Amino acid sequence: MIEAVGLTKRYGDKTAVYNLSFQVRPGAVTGFLGPNGSGKSTTMRMILGLDNPTSGHVTIGGYPYRRLPNAPRQVGALLDAKAVHGGRAARNHLLSLAQLSGIPARRVDEVLGVVGLQDVARRRSKGFSLGMGQRLGIAAALLGDPQVLLFDEPVNGLDPEGILWVRNLMKSLAAEGRTVFVSSHLMSEMALTADHLIVIGRGQLLSDMSVKDFIAANSAGFARVRTPDTEPQLREKLAGALTEAGGHVLPEQDGGLRVTGLALPRISDIAHDTDVRLWELSPHQASLEEAYMRMTQGAVDYRSTVDQKEGLQQPLPPGAQPPMPVPGQGQPGWYAPPPPPQGGQPYAAQPGQPGPYGAPGAPGAGTPNPYAQAAPQAPQTAPGQAPAAPPAQPAPPAAQNPAQAPASAPAATPAAPTQPEDAR
Ligand SMILES: Nc1ncnc2c1ncn2[C@@H]1O[C@H](COP(=O)(O)OP(=O)(O)OP(=O)(O)O)[C@@H](O)[C@H]1O
């Protein structure tokens, strides 16, 4: 098991990871998610003893990595697939790692077979494609047949066959009782691979729960309703009746309606009572991607301005803040994001009403939220709005202790060594 307690890492005045506590348990694939720059790699490096925490600690099986007896046999890691000597043949690269850890040469050939590189084992890795490099990094991680495995973006650059292979590999490693901790930005892939999720934003814990619970906590099911295309007035009639009955109705691009707050049989009864025929009435559950986007929306540091224009970012009413995640909690009652509107802002909330996606006010209202992004153009005092956001950077509660300044390059190196960030 990996256990982090109050893990904090500062680089000068930049807080990369702040007060992070979590456990990664054996027998499951635990996904590690967060927007760009949220501190995933920094956390992994601290787990592997490549960076020293500014405060807090992290252990593997009860030991800090550097004090683990025979660490390369217990922990395997893929942090940066490019961190290999390109002039060396793949097999020689693995052989040198094996020799350093007292691992027999036959294991090198075994792992080359496992990752499918046996035919190119004698080729120099500098000629490898991105995907072949990833496979070599995974082979290095598997070399010591370790109980604990960390993978930072393992499917990066892999083709669909390779992605499927990694998915099955992760699952089978976990099924053997190993601890598998894997970061990824590919939500659809994580939904298929991970059992449990740890989500961070701006270095802090946003969520620690099963994939199923994460989706349930950060989204709500909705019903899709379609009335006959040939009679648009029926759609308006039904939308009015559903709203009157307490439903929350959003138009969809194809002319359908997205309804929350009413059970399917009730929607059917209302349609019947108002004399509206239905062409569709179907239940829907948000995807992991939708739930993740909703959870992390307030903790994204780098966002394209084009995304907003194209509707890839959810539209908000003028002046409103993005929904604010609450560390360690889900956000019950949030609905799956609606499709991008066809121009205009059809979902604008009325002052004093819940947000356009059914968010019942700002989650965690009254609690300072370190993740909310400042929206400089937003007026802060209009009624019915989320409260003003605190500064974008998480504010450290205490001044940094000079005695705990970031350490210099560590001596220990995991199975797939990387250049320690501190040493750069
Ligand atoms: N050696 C360093 N010196 C200064 N700042 C650093 C250093 N390493 C990381 N950071 C900063 O710490 C923050 C977290 O970076 P990190 O690489 O851990 O994020 P990440 O979640 O892995 O991002 P990505 O998903 O883009 O890989 C970033 O703001 C980054 O710029």
Short mmCIF file of C-alpha atoms and ligand atoms in Angstrom, two decimals:
data_model
loop_
_atom_site.label_atom_id
_atom_site.label_comp_id
_atom_site.label_asym_id
_atom_site.label_seq_id
_atom_site.Cartn_x
_atom_site.Cartn_y
_atom_site.Cartn_z
CA MET A 1 0.00 0.00 0.00
CA ILE A 2 1.07 3.55 -0.71
CA GLU A 3 0.21 6.05 1.98
CA ALA A 4 0.64 9.81 1.75
CA VAL A 5 0.10 11.96 4.84
CA GLY A 6 -0.02 15.73 4.64
CA LEU A 7 2.26 15.70 1.61
CA THR A 8 3.35 19.19 0.58
CA LYS A 9 5.90 20.28 -2.02
CA ARG A 10 6.96 23.83 -2.71
CA TYR A 11 9.33 25.01 -5.40
CA GLY A 12 10.26 28.48 -4.24
CA ASP A 13 6.97 30.30 -3.91
CA LYS A 14 5.16 27.76 -6.11
CA THR A 15 3.12 25.23 -4.15
CA ALA A 16 2.98 22.18 -6.41
CA VAL A 17 1.37 19.83 -3.87
CA TYR A 18 -0.37 20.86 -0.72
CA ASN A 19 -1.38 18.77 2.30
CA LEU A 20 -2.20 15.70 0.25
CA SER A 21 -3.29 12.60 2.18
CA PHE A 22 -4.45 9.40 0.52
CA GLN A 23 -3.94 5.66 0.41
CA VAL A 24 -3.48 3.49 -2.66
CA ARG A 25 -4.55 -0.03 -1.82
CA PRO A 26 -3.46 -3.36 -3.25
CA GLY A 27 -5.74 -5.42 -5.48
CA ALA A 28 -7.15 -2.46 -7.40
CA VAL A 29 -6.18 -0.07 -10.16
CA THR A 30 -6.21 3.43 -8.68
CA GLY A 31 -6.42 6.22 -11.21
CA PHE A 32 -4.64 9.47 -10.43
CA LEU A 33 -6.36 12.36 -12.18
CA GLY A 34 -5.98 16.09 -12.30
CA PRO A 35 -5.63 18.91 -14.81
CA ASN A 36 -2.25 19.85 -16.29
CA GLY A 37 0.09 21.14 -13.62
CA SER A 38 -2.04 19.89 -10.74
CA GLY A 39 0.86 18.02 -9.13
CA LYS A 40 0.47 14.40 -10.24
CA SER A 41 4.05 13.90 -11.41
CA THR A 42 5.41 15.76 -8.39
CA THR A 43 3.43 13.44 -6.12
CA MET A 44 4.70 10.37 -7.96
CA ARG A 45 8.26 11.61 -7.70
CA MET A 46 7.85 12.08 -3.96
CA ILE A 47 6.44 8.56 -3.65
CA LEU A 48 9.56 7.29 -5.43
CA GLY A 49 11.98 9.33 -3.35
CA LEU A 50 13.01 11.45 -6.35
CA ASP A 51 11.77 14.64 -4.71
CA ASN A 52 11.72 15.35 -1.00
CA PRO A 53 8.45 16.63 0.43
CA THR A 54 8.61 20.08 1.93
CA SER A 55 6.43 18.64 4.68
CA GLY A 56 4.40 15.51 5.27
CA HIS A 57 5.53 12.06 4.24
CA VAL A 58 4.73 9.18 1.93
CA THR A 59 5.45 5.50 2.47
CA ILE A 60 5.25 2.29 0.50
CA GLY A 61 4.48 -0.73 2.63
CA GLY A 62 5.25 1.40 5.67
CA TYR A 63 8.69 2.63 4.49
CA PRO A 64 9.77 5.76 2.67
CA TYR A 65 11.01 4.63 -0.77
CA ARG A 66 14.65 5.29 0.05
CA ARG A 67 14.49 3.06 3.12
CA LEU A 68 12.65 0.22 1.41
CA PRO A 69 14.70 -2.95 1.50
CA ASN A 70 15.46 -3.98 -2.10
CA ALA A 71 13.24 -1.24 -3.51
CA PRO A 72 13.51 -2.17 -7.23
CA ARG A 73 12.11 -5.61 -6.44
CA GLN A 74 9.20 -4.08 -4.56
CA VAL A 75 8.34 -1.02 -6.60
CA GLY A 76 8.33 -0.51 -10.37
CA ALA A 77 7.64 2.80 -12.05
CA LEU A 78 7.18 4.38 -15.43
CA LEU A 79 7.55 8.13 -15.00
CA ASP A 80 9.15 9.32 -18.20
CA ALA A 81 9.55 6.85 -21.04
CA LYS A 82 12.13 9.10 -22.68
CA ALA A 83 14.49 8.78 -19.71
CA VAL A 84 16.62 6.08 -21.36
CA HIS A 85 20.07 6.07 -22.89
CA GLY A 86 19.04 6.28 -26.56
CA GLY A 87 22.31 4.80 -27.81
CA ARG A 88 21.72 1.57 -25.93
CA ALA A 89 19.78 -1.36 -27.33
CA ALA A 90 16.48 -1.97 -25.56
CA ARG A 91 17.70 -5.27 -24.16
CA ASN A 92 20.96 -3.76 -22.92
CA HIS A 93 19.06 -0.94 -21.25
CA LEU A 94 16.96 -3.46 -19.35
CA LEU A 95 20.01 -5.63 -18.65
CA SER A 96 21.83 -2.74 -17.01
CA LEU A 97 18.81 -1.99 -14.82
CA ALA A 98 18.53 -5.67 -13.95
CA GLN A 99 22.19 -5.93 -13.01
CA LEU A 100 21.94 -2.90 -10.72
CA SER A 101 19.10 -4.62 -8.86
CA GLY A 102 20.41 -8.19 -8.88
CA ILE A 103 17.68 -9.35 -11.24
CA PRO A 104 18.59 -12.34 -13.46
CA ALA A 105 19.03 -11.74 -17.23
CA ARG A 106 16.28 -14.21 -18.12
CA ARG A 107 13.79 -11.82 -16.54
CA VAL A 108 14.84 -9.22 -19.12
CA ASP A 109 13.79 -11.52 -21.95
CA GLU A 110 10.59 -12.34 -20.13
CA VAL A 111 9.53 -8.70 -19.81
CA LEU A 112 10.57 -7.95 -23.40
CA GLY A 113 8.11 -10.66 -24.40
CA VAL A 114 5.40 -9.32 -22.09
CA VAL A 115 5.57 -5.86 -23.69
CA GLY A 116 5.95 -7.20 -27.23
CA LEU A 117 9.43 -5.80 -27.93
CA GLN A 118 11.24 -9.13 -28.33
CA ASP A 119 11.76 -8.59 -32.07
CA VAL A 120 13.39 -5.18 -31.63
CA ALA A 121 15.26 -6.01 -28.43
CA ARG A 122 18.64 -5.40 -30.06
CA ARG A 123 17.69 -2.10 -31.66
CA ARG A 124 18.79 1.19 -30.16
CA SER A 125 15.95 2.84 -28.33
CA LYS A 126 16.60 6.23 -29.92
CA GLY A 127 14.98 4.87 -33.08
CA PHE A 128 11.88 3.82 -31.17
CA SER A 129 8.48 5.35 -31.75
CA LEU A 130 6.65 6.98 -28.82
CA GLY A 131 4.63 3.83 -28.28
CA MET A 132 7.69 1.54 -28.41
CA GLY A 133 9.37 3.81 -25.86
CA GLN A 134 6.33 3.49 -23.60
CA ARG A 135 6.50 -0.29 -23.90
CA LEU A 136 10.18 -0.22 -22.98
CA GLY A 137 9.38 1.94 -19.93
CA ILE A 138 6.65 -0.49 -18.89
CA ALA A 139 9.11 -3.39 -19.31
CA ALA A 140 11.52 -1.59 -16.96
CA ALA A 141 8.74 -1.11 -14.42
CA LEU A 142 7.88 -4.82 -14.53
CA LEU A 143 11.49 -6.00 -14.32
CA GLY A 144 11.61 -6.65 -10.57
CA ASP A 145 8.18 -8.33 -10.58
CA PRO A 146 7.17 -5.71 -8.01
CA GLN A 147 4.10 -5.63 -5.79
CA VAL A 148 3.69 -1.88 -6.22
CA LEU A 149 3.55 -0.23 -9.64
CA LEU A 150 3.33 3.42 -10.60
CA PHE A 151 2.62 4.53 -14.14
CA ASP A 152 2.57 8.16 -15.23
CA GLU A 153 0.53 8.39 -18.44
CA PRO A 154 1.34 4.83 -19.58
CA VAL A 155 -0.86 4.90 -22.69
CA ASN A 156 0.69 8.09 -24.02
CA GLY A 157 1.51 7.44 -27.68
CA LEU A 158 0.14 3.92 -27.80
CA ASP A 159 -2.06 2.74 -30.66
CA PRO A 160 -5.52 1.29 -29.89
CA GLU A 161 -4.12 -2.23 -29.64
CA GLY A 162 -1.45 -0.95 -27.25
CA ILE A 163 -4.02 0.92 -25.16
CA LEU A 164 -6.10 -2.23 -24.83
CA TRP A 165 -2.99 -4.15 -23.89
CA VAL A 166 -2.07 -1.65 -21.14
CA ARG A 167 -5.64 -1.71 -19.84
CA ASN A 168 -5.59 -5.49 -19.55
CA LEU A 169 -2.08 -5.45 -18.08
CA MET A 170 -3.08 -2.99 -15.32
CA LYS A 171 -6.18 -5.00 -14.51
CA SER A 172 -4.31 -8.29 -14.38
CA LEU A 173 -1.56 -6.81 -12.19
CA ALA A 174 -4.24 -5.58 -9.77
CA ALA A 175 -6.07 -8.91 -9.95
CA GLU A 176 -2.83 -10.55 -8.76
CA GLY A 177 -3.12 -8.42 -5.62
CA ARG A 178 -0.62 -5.74 -6.62
CA THR A 179 -0.94 -2.04 -5.94
CA VAL A 180 -1.37 -0.21 -9.24
CA PHE A 181 -1.32 3.60 -9.30
CA VAL A 182 -1.76 5.15 -12.72
CA SER A 183 -2.12 8.72 -13.90
CA SER A 184 -3.91 9.55 -17.10
CA HIS A 185 -5.75 12.33 -18.89
CA LEU A 186 -7.78 9.84 -20.92
CA MET A 187 -11.05 9.67 -19.05
CA SER A 188 -12.69 7.08 -21.26
CA GLU A 189 -9.68 4.86 -20.67
CA MET A 190 -9.68 5.45 -16.92
CA ALA A 191 -13.37 4.62 -16.78
CA LEU A 192 -12.54 1.22 -18.27
CA THR A 193 -9.34 0.59 -16.31
CA ALA A 194 -9.56 2.07 -12.83
CA ASP A 195 -11.53 0.81 -9.84
CA HIS A 196 -10.74 3.77 -7.66
CA LEU A 197 -9.89 7.41 -8.33
CA ILE A 198 -7.79 9.99 -6.59
CA VAL A 199 -8.42 13.40 -8.14
CA ILE A 200 -6.31 16.45 -7.38
CA GLY A 201 -6.55 20.06 -8.47
CA ARG A 202 -3.89 22.69 -7.85
CA GLY A 203 -2.00 20.23 -5.70
CA GLN A 204 -4.87 19.44 -3.36
CA LEU A 205 -7.17 16.48 -2.96
CA LEU A 206 -10.51 16.92 -4.69
CA SER A 207 -11.81 13.39 -4.50
CA ASP A 208 -10.86 9.92 -3.26
CA MET A 209 -13.53 7.34 -4.10
CA SER A 210 -14.52 4.53 -6.44
CA VAL A 211 -15.12 5.35 -10.11
CA LYS A 212 -18.79 4.50 -9.64
CA ASP A 213 -19.18 6.76 -6.62
CA PHE A 214 -17.22 9.52 -8.34
CA ILE A 215 -19.60 9.59 -11.29
CA ALA A 216 -22.63 9.38 -9.02
CA ALA A 217 -21.35 12.17 -6.75
CA ASN A 218 -20.39 14.54 -9.54
CA SER A 219 -23.29 14.14 -11.84
CA ALA A 220 -26.87 13.06 -11.73
CA GLY A 221 -28.82 10.93 -14.10
CA PHE A 222 -31.11 12.72 -16.49
CA ALA A 223 -33.89 11.82 -18.85
CA ARG A 224 -33.84 12.58 -22.53
CA VAL A 225 -37.22 13.36 -23.99
CA ARG A 226 -38.13 13.96 -27.60
CA THR A 227 -41.46 15.04 -28.96
CA PRO A 228 -42.38 14.70 -32.65
CA ASP A 229 -40.11 16.91 -34.79
CA THR A 230 -43.09 17.71 -36.97
CA GLU A 231 -44.94 19.51 -34.18
CA PRO A 232 -42.53 21.93 -32.44
CA GLN A 233 -45.31 23.40 -30.32
CA LEU A 234 -45.61 20.07 -28.47
CA ARG A 235 -42.06 20.45 -27.26
CA GLU A 236 -42.78 23.85 -25.77
CA LYS A 237 -45.99 22.58 -24.23
CA LEU A 238 -44.24 19.65 -22.61
CA ALA A 239 -41.29 21.75 -21.43
CA GLY A 240 -43.72 24.12 -19.72
CA ALA A 241 -45.62 21.28 -18.04
CA LEU A 242 -42.44 19.58 -16.86
CA THR A 243 -41.08 22.83 -15.44
CA GLU A 244 -44.37 23.47 -13.68
CA ALA A 245 -44.12 20.02 -12.12
CA GLY A 246 -40.72 20.90 -10.65
CA GLY A 247 -38.49 19.50 -13.38
CA HIS A 248 -35.40 21.22 -14.71
CA VAL A 249 -35.53 21.29 -18.50
CA LEU A 250 -32.68 22.06 -20.88
CA PRO A 251 -32.95 22.08 -24.67
CA GLU A 252 -30.64 19.76 -26.58
CA GLN A 253 -29.20 20.51 -30.00
CA ASP A 254 -31.20 17.85 -31.82
CA GLY A 255 -34.50 19.23 -30.56
CA GLY A 256 -34.74 16.89 -27.59
CA LEU A 257 -35.05 17.92 -23.97
CA ARG A 258 -32.75 17.03 -21.09
CA VAL A 259 -34.83 16.69 -17.93
CA THR A 260 -33.65 16.37 -14.34
CA GLY A 261 -35.60 16.34 -11.13
CA LEU A 262 -38.42 14.13 -12.37
CA ALA A 263 -38.56 10.34 -12.54
CA LEU A 264 -39.19 8.75 -15.93
CA PRO A 265 -42.71 7.48 -15.07
CA ARG A 266 -43.66 10.97 -13.90
CA ILE A 267 -42.42 12.48 -17.16
CA SER A 268 -44.44 9.92 -19.06
CA ASP A 269 -47.57 10.71 -17.01
CA ILE A 270 -47.13 14.45 -17.51
CA ALA A 271 -46.74 13.95 -21.26
CA HIS A 272 -49.88 11.85 -21.28
CA ASP A 273 -51.86 14.38 -19.20
CA THR A 274 -50.81 17.24 -21.48
CA ASP A 275 -51.62 15.26 -24.59
CA VAL A 276 -48.06 15.24 -25.92
CA ARG A 277 -46.80 12.23 -27.85
CA LEU A 278 -43.23 11.14 -27.18
CA TRP A 279 -40.72 9.85 -29.68
CA GLU A 280 -38.15 9.21 -26.99
CA LEU A 281 -37.98 8.88 -23.22
CA SER A 282 -34.69 7.41 -22.06
CA PRO A 283 -32.57 7.38 -18.89
CA HIS A 284 -28.96 8.63 -19.09
CA GLN A 285 -25.95 8.57 -16.79
CA ALA A 286 -23.10 11.02 -17.12
CA SER A 287 -19.76 9.66 -18.27
CA LEU A 288 -16.59 9.77 -16.18
CA GLU A 289 -15.36 12.50 -18.49
CA GLU A 290 -18.40 14.66 -17.83
CA ALA A 291 -18.16 14.05 -14.09
CA TYR A 292 -14.43 14.84 -14.13
CA MET A 293 -14.91 18.03 -16.11
CA ARG A 294 -17.55 19.11 -13.66
CA MET A 295 -15.38 18.29 -10.65
CA THR A 296 -12.22 19.98 -11.89
CA GLN A 297 -13.68 22.94 -13.76
CA GLY A 298 -12.64 25.38 -11.06
CA ALA A 299 -9.12 23.94 -10.78
CA VAL A 300 -7.95 24.17 -14.38
CA ASP A 301 -4.90 26.39 -14.81
CA TYR A 302 -4.42 26.23 -18.56
CA ARG A 303 -7.44 26.70 -20.77
CA SER A 304 -7.67 27.63 -24.41
CA THR A 305 -9.60 30.79 -25.16
CA VAL A 306 -10.92 28.92 -28.22
CA ASP A 307 -12.56 26.33 -25.92
CA GLN A 308 -14.83 28.99 -24.53
CA LYS A 309 -15.80 30.28 -27.96
CA GLU A 310 -16.47 26.78 -29.23
CA GLY A 311 -18.58 25.87 -26.23
CA LEU A 312 -16.13 23.23 -25.01
CA GLN A 313 -16.13 25.00 -21.71
CA GLN A 314 -19.51 25.07 -20.10
CA PRO A 315 -21.21 28.43 -20.48
CA LEU A 316 -21.95 30.22 -17.26
CA PRO A 317 -24.35 33.06 -16.63
CA PRO A 318 -22.71 36.47 -16.81
CA GLY A 319 -20.76 37.16 -13.68
CA ALA A 320 -21.01 33.63 -12.24
CA GLN A 321 -17.96 31.76 -11.04
CA PRO A 322 -17.20 28.25 -12.25
CA PRO A 323 -18.54 25.58 -9.91
CA MET A 324 -16.15 25.18 -7.04
CA PRO A 325 -14.93 21.72 -6.06
CA VAL A 326 -14.73 20.84 -2.41
CA PRO A 327 -11.61 18.89 -1.42
CA GLY A 328 -12.32 15.31 -0.51
CA GLN A 329 -16.02 15.53 -1.26
CA GLY A 330 -18.23 14.90 -4.18
CA GLN A 331 -20.64 17.45 -5.47
CA PRO A 332 -24.06 15.86 -5.21
CA GLY A 333 -26.81 17.17 -7.36
CA TRP A 334 -24.72 18.36 -10.25
CA TYR A 335 -26.00 17.39 -13.58
CA ALA A 336 -24.11 16.22 -16.58
CA PRO A 337 -22.99 19.17 -18.64
CA PRO A 338 -25.46 20.05 -21.34
CA PRO A 339 -24.34 20.04 -24.93
CA PRO A 340 -22.83 23.26 -26.26
CA PRO A 341 -25.59 25.71 -27.10
CA GLN A 342 -26.22 26.75 -30.68
CA GLY A 343 -25.45 30.37 -30.04
CA GLY A 344 -26.68 32.53 -27.26
CA GLN A 345 -27.01 31.33 -23.70
CA PRO A 346 -30.27 29.47 -23.39
CA TYR A 347 -29.50 28.11 -19.95
CA ALA A 348 -28.94 31.30 -18.02
CA ALA A 349 -30.16 31.03 -14.47
CA GLN A 350 -32.55 33.52 -12.96
CA PRO A 351 -31.13 35.51 -10.07
CA GLY A 352 -31.68 33.61 -6.87
CA GLN A 353 -32.27 30.35 -8.72
CA PRO A 354 -29.97 27.37 -8.87
CA GLY A 355 -27.24 27.51 -11.50
CA PRO A 356 -28.00 26.48 -15.06
CA TYR A 357 -26.88 22.92 -14.40
CA GLY A 358 -28.90 22.46 -11.29
CA ALA A 359 -26.00 23.19 -8.95
CA PRO A 360 -27.74 24.08 -5.72
CA GLY A 361 -25.79 27.24 -5.05
CA ALA A 362 -22.06 27.06 -4.64
CA PRO A 363 -20.97 23.78 -3.05
CA GLY A 364 -18.99 24.51 0.02
CA ALA A 365 -20.46 27.99 0.29
CA GLY A 366 -19.08 29.67 3.33
CA THR A 367 -15.87 27.65 3.12
CA PRO A 368 -12.92 29.37 1.51
CA ASN A 369 -12.20 27.49 -1.67
CA PRO A 370 -8.63 27.49 -2.88
CA TYR A 371 -9.48 26.17 -6.34
CA ALA A 372 -11.88 28.72 -7.71
CA GLN A 373 -10.40 30.61 -10.59
CA ALA A 374 -10.62 34.33 -10.35
CA ALA A 375 -12.87 35.78 -13.04
CA PRO A 376 -11.70 39.36 -13.26
CA GLN A 377 -14.67 40.49 -15.33
CA ALA A 378 -17.17 39.06 -12.90
CA PRO A 379 -19.11 41.39 -10.67
CA GLN A 380 -18.95 40.00 -7.16
CA THR A 381 -22.11 41.32 -5.59
CA ALA A 382 -25.04 40.45 -7.83
CA PRO A 383 -27.74 38.40 -6.11
CA GLY A 384 -27.98 34.68 -6.74
CA GLN A 385 -24.35 34.30 -7.67
CA ALA A 386 -21.64 32.11 -6.32
CA PRO A 387 -19.54 33.93 -3.74
CA ALA A 388 -16.41 35.73 -4.79
CA ALA A 389 -13.47 33.49 -5.49
CA PRO A 390 -10.35 33.65 -3.38
CA PRO A 391 -7.00 33.93 -5.14
CA ALA A 392 -6.28 31.24 -7.72
CA GLN A 393 -3.23 29.83 -5.95
CA PRO A 394 -3.81 27.79 -2.81
CA ALA A 395 -2.64 29.89 0.04
CA PRO A 396 -0.24 27.98 2.29
CA PRO A 397 -1.48 28.22 5.86
CA ALA A 398 1.95 28.74 7.31
CA ALA A 399 5.15 30.27 6.11
CA GLN A 400 7.62 27.80 4.70
CA ASN A 401 10.07 26.53 7.22
CA PRO A 402 13.52 27.23 5.84
CA ALA A 403 14.70 23.99 7.40
CA GLN A 404 12.29 22.16 5.08
CA ALA A 405 13.42 23.70 1.85
CA PRO A 406 13.24 21.38 -1.17
CA ALA A 407 16.04 18.87 -1.09
CA SER A 408 18.60 18.35 -3.77
CA ALA A 409 18.76 15.37 -6.08
CA PRO A 410 18.07 12.07 -4.33
CA ALA A 411 20.31 9.08 -4.63
CA ALA A 412 17.66 6.42 -5.02
CA THR A 413 16.39 5.60 -8.49
CA PRO A 414 13.30 3.56 -9.32
CA ALA A 415 13.14 0.95 -12.03
CA ALA A 416 12.59 3.62 -14.70
CA PRO A 417 14.89 6.40 -13.57
CA THR A 418 14.11 9.98 -14.35
CA GLN A 419 16.00 13.17 -13.92
CA PRO A 420 15.01 14.48 -10.51
CA GLU A 421 13.15 17.76 -10.96
CA ASP A 422 14.94 19.31 -8.01
CA ALA A 423 18.22 18.79 -9.76
CA ARG A 424 17.24 20.73 -12.87
N1 LIG B 1 11.30 21.38 -10.52
C1 LIG B 1 10.30 22.25 -10.52
N2 LIG B 1 10.52 23.54 -10.26
C2 LIG B 1 9.53 24.45 -10.21
N3 LIG B 1 8.23 24.14 -10.40
C3 LIG B 1 7.93 22.86 -10.67
C4 LIG B 1 8.93 21.85 -10.73
N4 LIG B 1 8.32 20.66 -10.99
C5 LIG B 1 7.01 20.93 -11.10
N5 LIG B 1 6.77 22.24 -10.90
C6 LIG B 1 5.47 22.92 -10.92
O1 LIG B 1 4.61 22.23 -10.05
C7 LIG B 1 3.29 22.16 -10.61
C8 LIG B 1 2.87 20.72 -10.70
O2 LIG B 1 3.59 20.11 -11.76
P1 LIG B 1 3.42 18.55 -12.12
O3 LIG B 1 4.37 18.25 -13.22
O4 LIG B 1 3.55 17.75 -10.89
O5 LIG B 1 1.91 18.51 -12.63
P2 LIG B 1 1.14 17.35 -13.40
O6 LIG B 1 -0.19 17.22 -12.73
O7 LIG B 1 1.97 16.13 -13.47
O8 LIG B 1 0.95 18.00 -14.83
P3 LIG B 1 0.71 17.30 -16.27
O9 LIG B 1 -0.63 16.67 -16.23
O10 LIG B 1 0.75 18.47 -17.20
O11 LIG B 1 1.82 16.33 -16.49
C9 LIG B 1 3.35 22.87 -11.95
O12 LIG B 1 2.92 24.19 -11.76
C10 LIG B 1 4.83 22.85 -12.30
O13 LIG B 1 5.17 23.95 -13.08
#
